mmCIF file of C-alpha atoms in Angstrom:
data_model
loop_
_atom_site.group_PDB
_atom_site.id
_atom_site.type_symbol
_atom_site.label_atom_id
_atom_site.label_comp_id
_atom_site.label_asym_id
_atom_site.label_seq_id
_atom_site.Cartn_x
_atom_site.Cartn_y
_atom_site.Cartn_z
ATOM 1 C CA UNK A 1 -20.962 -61.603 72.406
ATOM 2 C CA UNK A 2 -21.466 -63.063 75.575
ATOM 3 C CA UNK A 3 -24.663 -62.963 75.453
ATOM 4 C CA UNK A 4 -24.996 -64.533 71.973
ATOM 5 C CA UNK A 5 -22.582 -67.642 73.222
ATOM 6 C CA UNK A 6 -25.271 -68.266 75.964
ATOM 7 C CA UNK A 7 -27.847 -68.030 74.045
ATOM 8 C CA UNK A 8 -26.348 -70.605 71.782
ATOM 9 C CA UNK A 9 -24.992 -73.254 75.142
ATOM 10 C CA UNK A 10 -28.930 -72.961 76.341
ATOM 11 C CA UNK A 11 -30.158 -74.440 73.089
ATOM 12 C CA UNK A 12 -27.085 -77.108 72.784
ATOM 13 C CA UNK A 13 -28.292 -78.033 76.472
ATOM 14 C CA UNK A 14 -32.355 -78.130 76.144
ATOM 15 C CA UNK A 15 -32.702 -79.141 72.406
ATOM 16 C CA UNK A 16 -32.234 -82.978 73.444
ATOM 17 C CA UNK A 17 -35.291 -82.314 76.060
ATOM 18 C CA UNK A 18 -37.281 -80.228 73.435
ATOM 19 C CA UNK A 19 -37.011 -83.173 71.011
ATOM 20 C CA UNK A 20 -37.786 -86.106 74.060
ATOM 21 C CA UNK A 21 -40.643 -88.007 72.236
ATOM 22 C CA UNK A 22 -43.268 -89.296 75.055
ATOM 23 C CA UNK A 23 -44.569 -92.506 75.127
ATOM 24 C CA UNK A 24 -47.878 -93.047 77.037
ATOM 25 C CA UNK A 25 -48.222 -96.173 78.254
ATOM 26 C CA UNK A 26 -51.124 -97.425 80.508
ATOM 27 C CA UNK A 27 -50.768 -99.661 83.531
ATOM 28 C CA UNK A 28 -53.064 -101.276 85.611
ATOM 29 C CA UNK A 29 -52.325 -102.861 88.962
ATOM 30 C CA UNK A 30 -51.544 -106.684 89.058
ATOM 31 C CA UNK A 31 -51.624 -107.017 92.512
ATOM 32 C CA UNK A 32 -53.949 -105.618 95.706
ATOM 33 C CA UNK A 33 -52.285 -102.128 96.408
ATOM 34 C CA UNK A 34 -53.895 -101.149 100.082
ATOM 35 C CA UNK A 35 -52.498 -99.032 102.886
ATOM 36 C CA UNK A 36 -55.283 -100.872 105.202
ATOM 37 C CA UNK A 37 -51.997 -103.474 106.445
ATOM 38 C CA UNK A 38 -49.720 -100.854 107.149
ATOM 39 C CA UNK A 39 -47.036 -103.625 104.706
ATOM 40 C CA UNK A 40 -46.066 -101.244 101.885
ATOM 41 C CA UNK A 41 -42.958 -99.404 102.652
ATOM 42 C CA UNK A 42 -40.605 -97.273 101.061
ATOM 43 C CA UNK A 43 -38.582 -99.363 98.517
ATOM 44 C CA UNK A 44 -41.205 -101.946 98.065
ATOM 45 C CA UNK A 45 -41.157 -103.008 94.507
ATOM 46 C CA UNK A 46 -45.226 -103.033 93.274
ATOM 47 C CA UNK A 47 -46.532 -105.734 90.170
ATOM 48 C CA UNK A 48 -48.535 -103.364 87.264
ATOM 49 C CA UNK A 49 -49.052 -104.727 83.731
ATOM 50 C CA UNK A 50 -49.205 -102.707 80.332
ATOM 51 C CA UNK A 51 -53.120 -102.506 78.996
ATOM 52 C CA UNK A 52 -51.821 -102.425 75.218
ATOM 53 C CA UNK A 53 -49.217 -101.909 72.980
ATOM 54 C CA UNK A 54 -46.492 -99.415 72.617
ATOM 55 C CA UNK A 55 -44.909 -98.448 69.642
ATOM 56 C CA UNK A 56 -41.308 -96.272 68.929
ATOM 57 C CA UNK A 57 -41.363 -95.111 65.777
ATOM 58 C CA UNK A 58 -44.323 -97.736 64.284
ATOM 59 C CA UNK A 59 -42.075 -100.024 66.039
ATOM 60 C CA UNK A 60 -43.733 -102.799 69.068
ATOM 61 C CA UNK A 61 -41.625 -101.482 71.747
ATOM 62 C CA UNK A 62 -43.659 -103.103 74.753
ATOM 63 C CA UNK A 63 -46.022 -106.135 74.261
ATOM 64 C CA UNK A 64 -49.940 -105.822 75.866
ATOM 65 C CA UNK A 65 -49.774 -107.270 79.511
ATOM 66 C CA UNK A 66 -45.905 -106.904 80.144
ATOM 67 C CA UNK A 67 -45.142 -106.769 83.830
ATOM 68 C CA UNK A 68 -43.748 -103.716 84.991
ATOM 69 C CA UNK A 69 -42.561 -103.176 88.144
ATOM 70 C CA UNK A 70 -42.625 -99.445 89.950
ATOM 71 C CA UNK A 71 -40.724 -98.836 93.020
ATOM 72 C CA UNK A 72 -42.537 -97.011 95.694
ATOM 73 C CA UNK A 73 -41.164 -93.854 96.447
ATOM 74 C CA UNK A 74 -43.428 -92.290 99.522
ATOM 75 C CA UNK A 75 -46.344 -93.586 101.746
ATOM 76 C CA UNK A 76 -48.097 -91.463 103.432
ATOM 77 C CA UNK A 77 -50.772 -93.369 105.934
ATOM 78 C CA UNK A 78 -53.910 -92.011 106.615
ATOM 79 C CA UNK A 79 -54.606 -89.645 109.969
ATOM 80 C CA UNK A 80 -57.353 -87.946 111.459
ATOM 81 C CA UNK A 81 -60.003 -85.034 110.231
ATOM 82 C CA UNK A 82 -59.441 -85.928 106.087
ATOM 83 C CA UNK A 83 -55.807 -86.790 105.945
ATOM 84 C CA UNK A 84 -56.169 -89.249 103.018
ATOM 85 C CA UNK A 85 -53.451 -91.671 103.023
ATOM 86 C CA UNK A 86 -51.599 -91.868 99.446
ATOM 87 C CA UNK A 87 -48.718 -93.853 97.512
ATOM 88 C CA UNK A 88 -46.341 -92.098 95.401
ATOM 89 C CA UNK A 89 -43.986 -94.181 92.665
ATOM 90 C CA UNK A 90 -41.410 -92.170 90.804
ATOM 91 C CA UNK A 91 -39.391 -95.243 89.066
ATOM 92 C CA UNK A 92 -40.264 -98.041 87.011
ATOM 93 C CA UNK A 93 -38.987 -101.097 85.002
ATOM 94 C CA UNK A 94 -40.230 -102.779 82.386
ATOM 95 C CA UNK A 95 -38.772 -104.955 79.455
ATOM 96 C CA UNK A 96 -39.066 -104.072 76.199
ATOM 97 C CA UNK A 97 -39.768 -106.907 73.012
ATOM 98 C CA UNK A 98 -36.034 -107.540 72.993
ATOM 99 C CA UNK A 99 -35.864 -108.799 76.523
ATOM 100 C CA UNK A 100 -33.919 -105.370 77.539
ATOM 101 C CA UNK A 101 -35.051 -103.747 80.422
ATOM 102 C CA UNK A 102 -35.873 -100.071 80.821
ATOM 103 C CA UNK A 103 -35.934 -98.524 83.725
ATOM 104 C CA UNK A 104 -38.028 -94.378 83.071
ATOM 105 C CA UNK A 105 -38.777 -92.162 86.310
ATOM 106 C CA UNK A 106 -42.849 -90.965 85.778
ATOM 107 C CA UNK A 107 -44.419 -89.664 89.127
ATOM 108 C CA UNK A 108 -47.661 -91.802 89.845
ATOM 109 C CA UNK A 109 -49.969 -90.850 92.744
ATOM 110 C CA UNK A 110 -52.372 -92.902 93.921
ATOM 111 C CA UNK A 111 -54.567 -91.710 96.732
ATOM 112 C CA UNK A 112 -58.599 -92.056 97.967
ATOM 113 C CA UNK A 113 -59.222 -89.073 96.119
ATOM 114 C CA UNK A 114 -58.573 -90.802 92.784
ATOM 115 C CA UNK A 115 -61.042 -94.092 93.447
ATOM 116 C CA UNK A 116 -64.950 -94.856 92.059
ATOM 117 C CA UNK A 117 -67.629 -94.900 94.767
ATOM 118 C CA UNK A 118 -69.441 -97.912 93.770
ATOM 119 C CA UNK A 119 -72.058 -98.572 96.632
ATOM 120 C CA UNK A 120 -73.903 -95.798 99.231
ATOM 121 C CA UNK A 121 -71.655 -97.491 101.548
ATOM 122 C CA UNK A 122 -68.447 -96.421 99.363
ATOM 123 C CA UNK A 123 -70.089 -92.359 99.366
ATOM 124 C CA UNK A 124 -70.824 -92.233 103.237
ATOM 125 C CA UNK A 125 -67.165 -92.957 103.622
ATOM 126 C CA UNK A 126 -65.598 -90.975 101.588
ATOM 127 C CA UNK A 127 -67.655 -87.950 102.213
ATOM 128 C CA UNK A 128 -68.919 -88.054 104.874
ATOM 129 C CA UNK A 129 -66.675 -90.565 107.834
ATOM 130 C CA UNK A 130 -63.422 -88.771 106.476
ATOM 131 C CA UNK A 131 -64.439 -86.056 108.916
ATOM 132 C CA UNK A 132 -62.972 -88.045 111.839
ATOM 133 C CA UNK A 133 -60.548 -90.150 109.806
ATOM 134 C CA UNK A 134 -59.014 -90.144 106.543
ATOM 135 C CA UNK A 135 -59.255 -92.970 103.983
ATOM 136 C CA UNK A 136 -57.280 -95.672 103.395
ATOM 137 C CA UNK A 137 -55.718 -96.678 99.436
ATOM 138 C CA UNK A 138 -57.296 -100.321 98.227
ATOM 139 C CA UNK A 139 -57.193 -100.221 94.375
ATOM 140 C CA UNK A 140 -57.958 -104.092 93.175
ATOM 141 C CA UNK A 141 -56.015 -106.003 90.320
ATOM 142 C CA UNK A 142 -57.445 -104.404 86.755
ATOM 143 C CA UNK A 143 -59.384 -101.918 88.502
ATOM 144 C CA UNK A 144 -57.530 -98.655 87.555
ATOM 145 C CA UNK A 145 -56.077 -97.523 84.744
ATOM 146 C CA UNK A 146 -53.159 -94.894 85.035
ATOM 147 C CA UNK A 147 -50.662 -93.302 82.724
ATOM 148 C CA UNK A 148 -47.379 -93.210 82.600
ATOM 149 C CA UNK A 149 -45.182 -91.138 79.923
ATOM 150 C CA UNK A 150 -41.215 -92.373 78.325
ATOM 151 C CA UNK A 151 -39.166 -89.925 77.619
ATOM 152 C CA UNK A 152 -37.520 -91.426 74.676
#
């Protein structure tokens, strides 16, 4: 009996998470996000805008180029023999068509390992001056796409 009763609790408890629709919504930065300053912090509240729609239920639930804002959670600066420096948000706030705002937790990393080498100059330093020093994070306004998924 007991063991029925649980079984019956654990599905009342995860059915609402087993039936969580996701979301995906893309982001690109809207401002320059660089640890070469040593200015972003813990806390500090970083501009991204939506690349297109998204839709709840064949419903517009956030407009193309909304701002969204995502708070940073960890910084980790860059150190010596290939210790990449990286940003890490975890919350985020956007308003939906309505004007309401929703505020969704989605970890986002964003790190050296995750940028384009452009130039030879771009290659020799990530593969090959990292030896003595790790890289730095510079990702450019509308550079970078990344995903983010709402639990809805």
């Amino acid at each position: 009996m007991k063991k029925l009763l649980l079984i019956i609790f654990c599905i009342l408890v995860l059915a609402p998470v087993a039936n969580a629709e996701k979301l995906p919504i893309k982001i690109t930065p809207a401002q320059v996000i660089t640890t070469n300053t040593d200015e972003i912090e813990v806390g500090d509240w970083i501009k991204f805008k939506t690349v297109n729609d998204v839709f709840y239920k064949n419903k517009l639930l956030i407009k193309k180029d909304t701002p969204i804002v995502g708070v940073v959670d960890h910084v980790h600066e860059n150190g010596l023999v290939a210790d990449n420096a990286e940003i890490i948000f975890q919350t985020f706030y956007v308003r939906n068509v309505e004007k309401n705002l929703i505020k969704f937790n989605y970890p986002l990393y964003i790190g050296r390992r995750n940028s384009v080498c452009k130039t030879f100059g771009d290659k020799v330093e990530k593969y090959f001056l990292v030896i003595f020093k790790g890289n730095e994070v510079d990702v450019q306004p509308e550079s970078t796409i990344y995903n983010l998924f709402l639990y809805k």
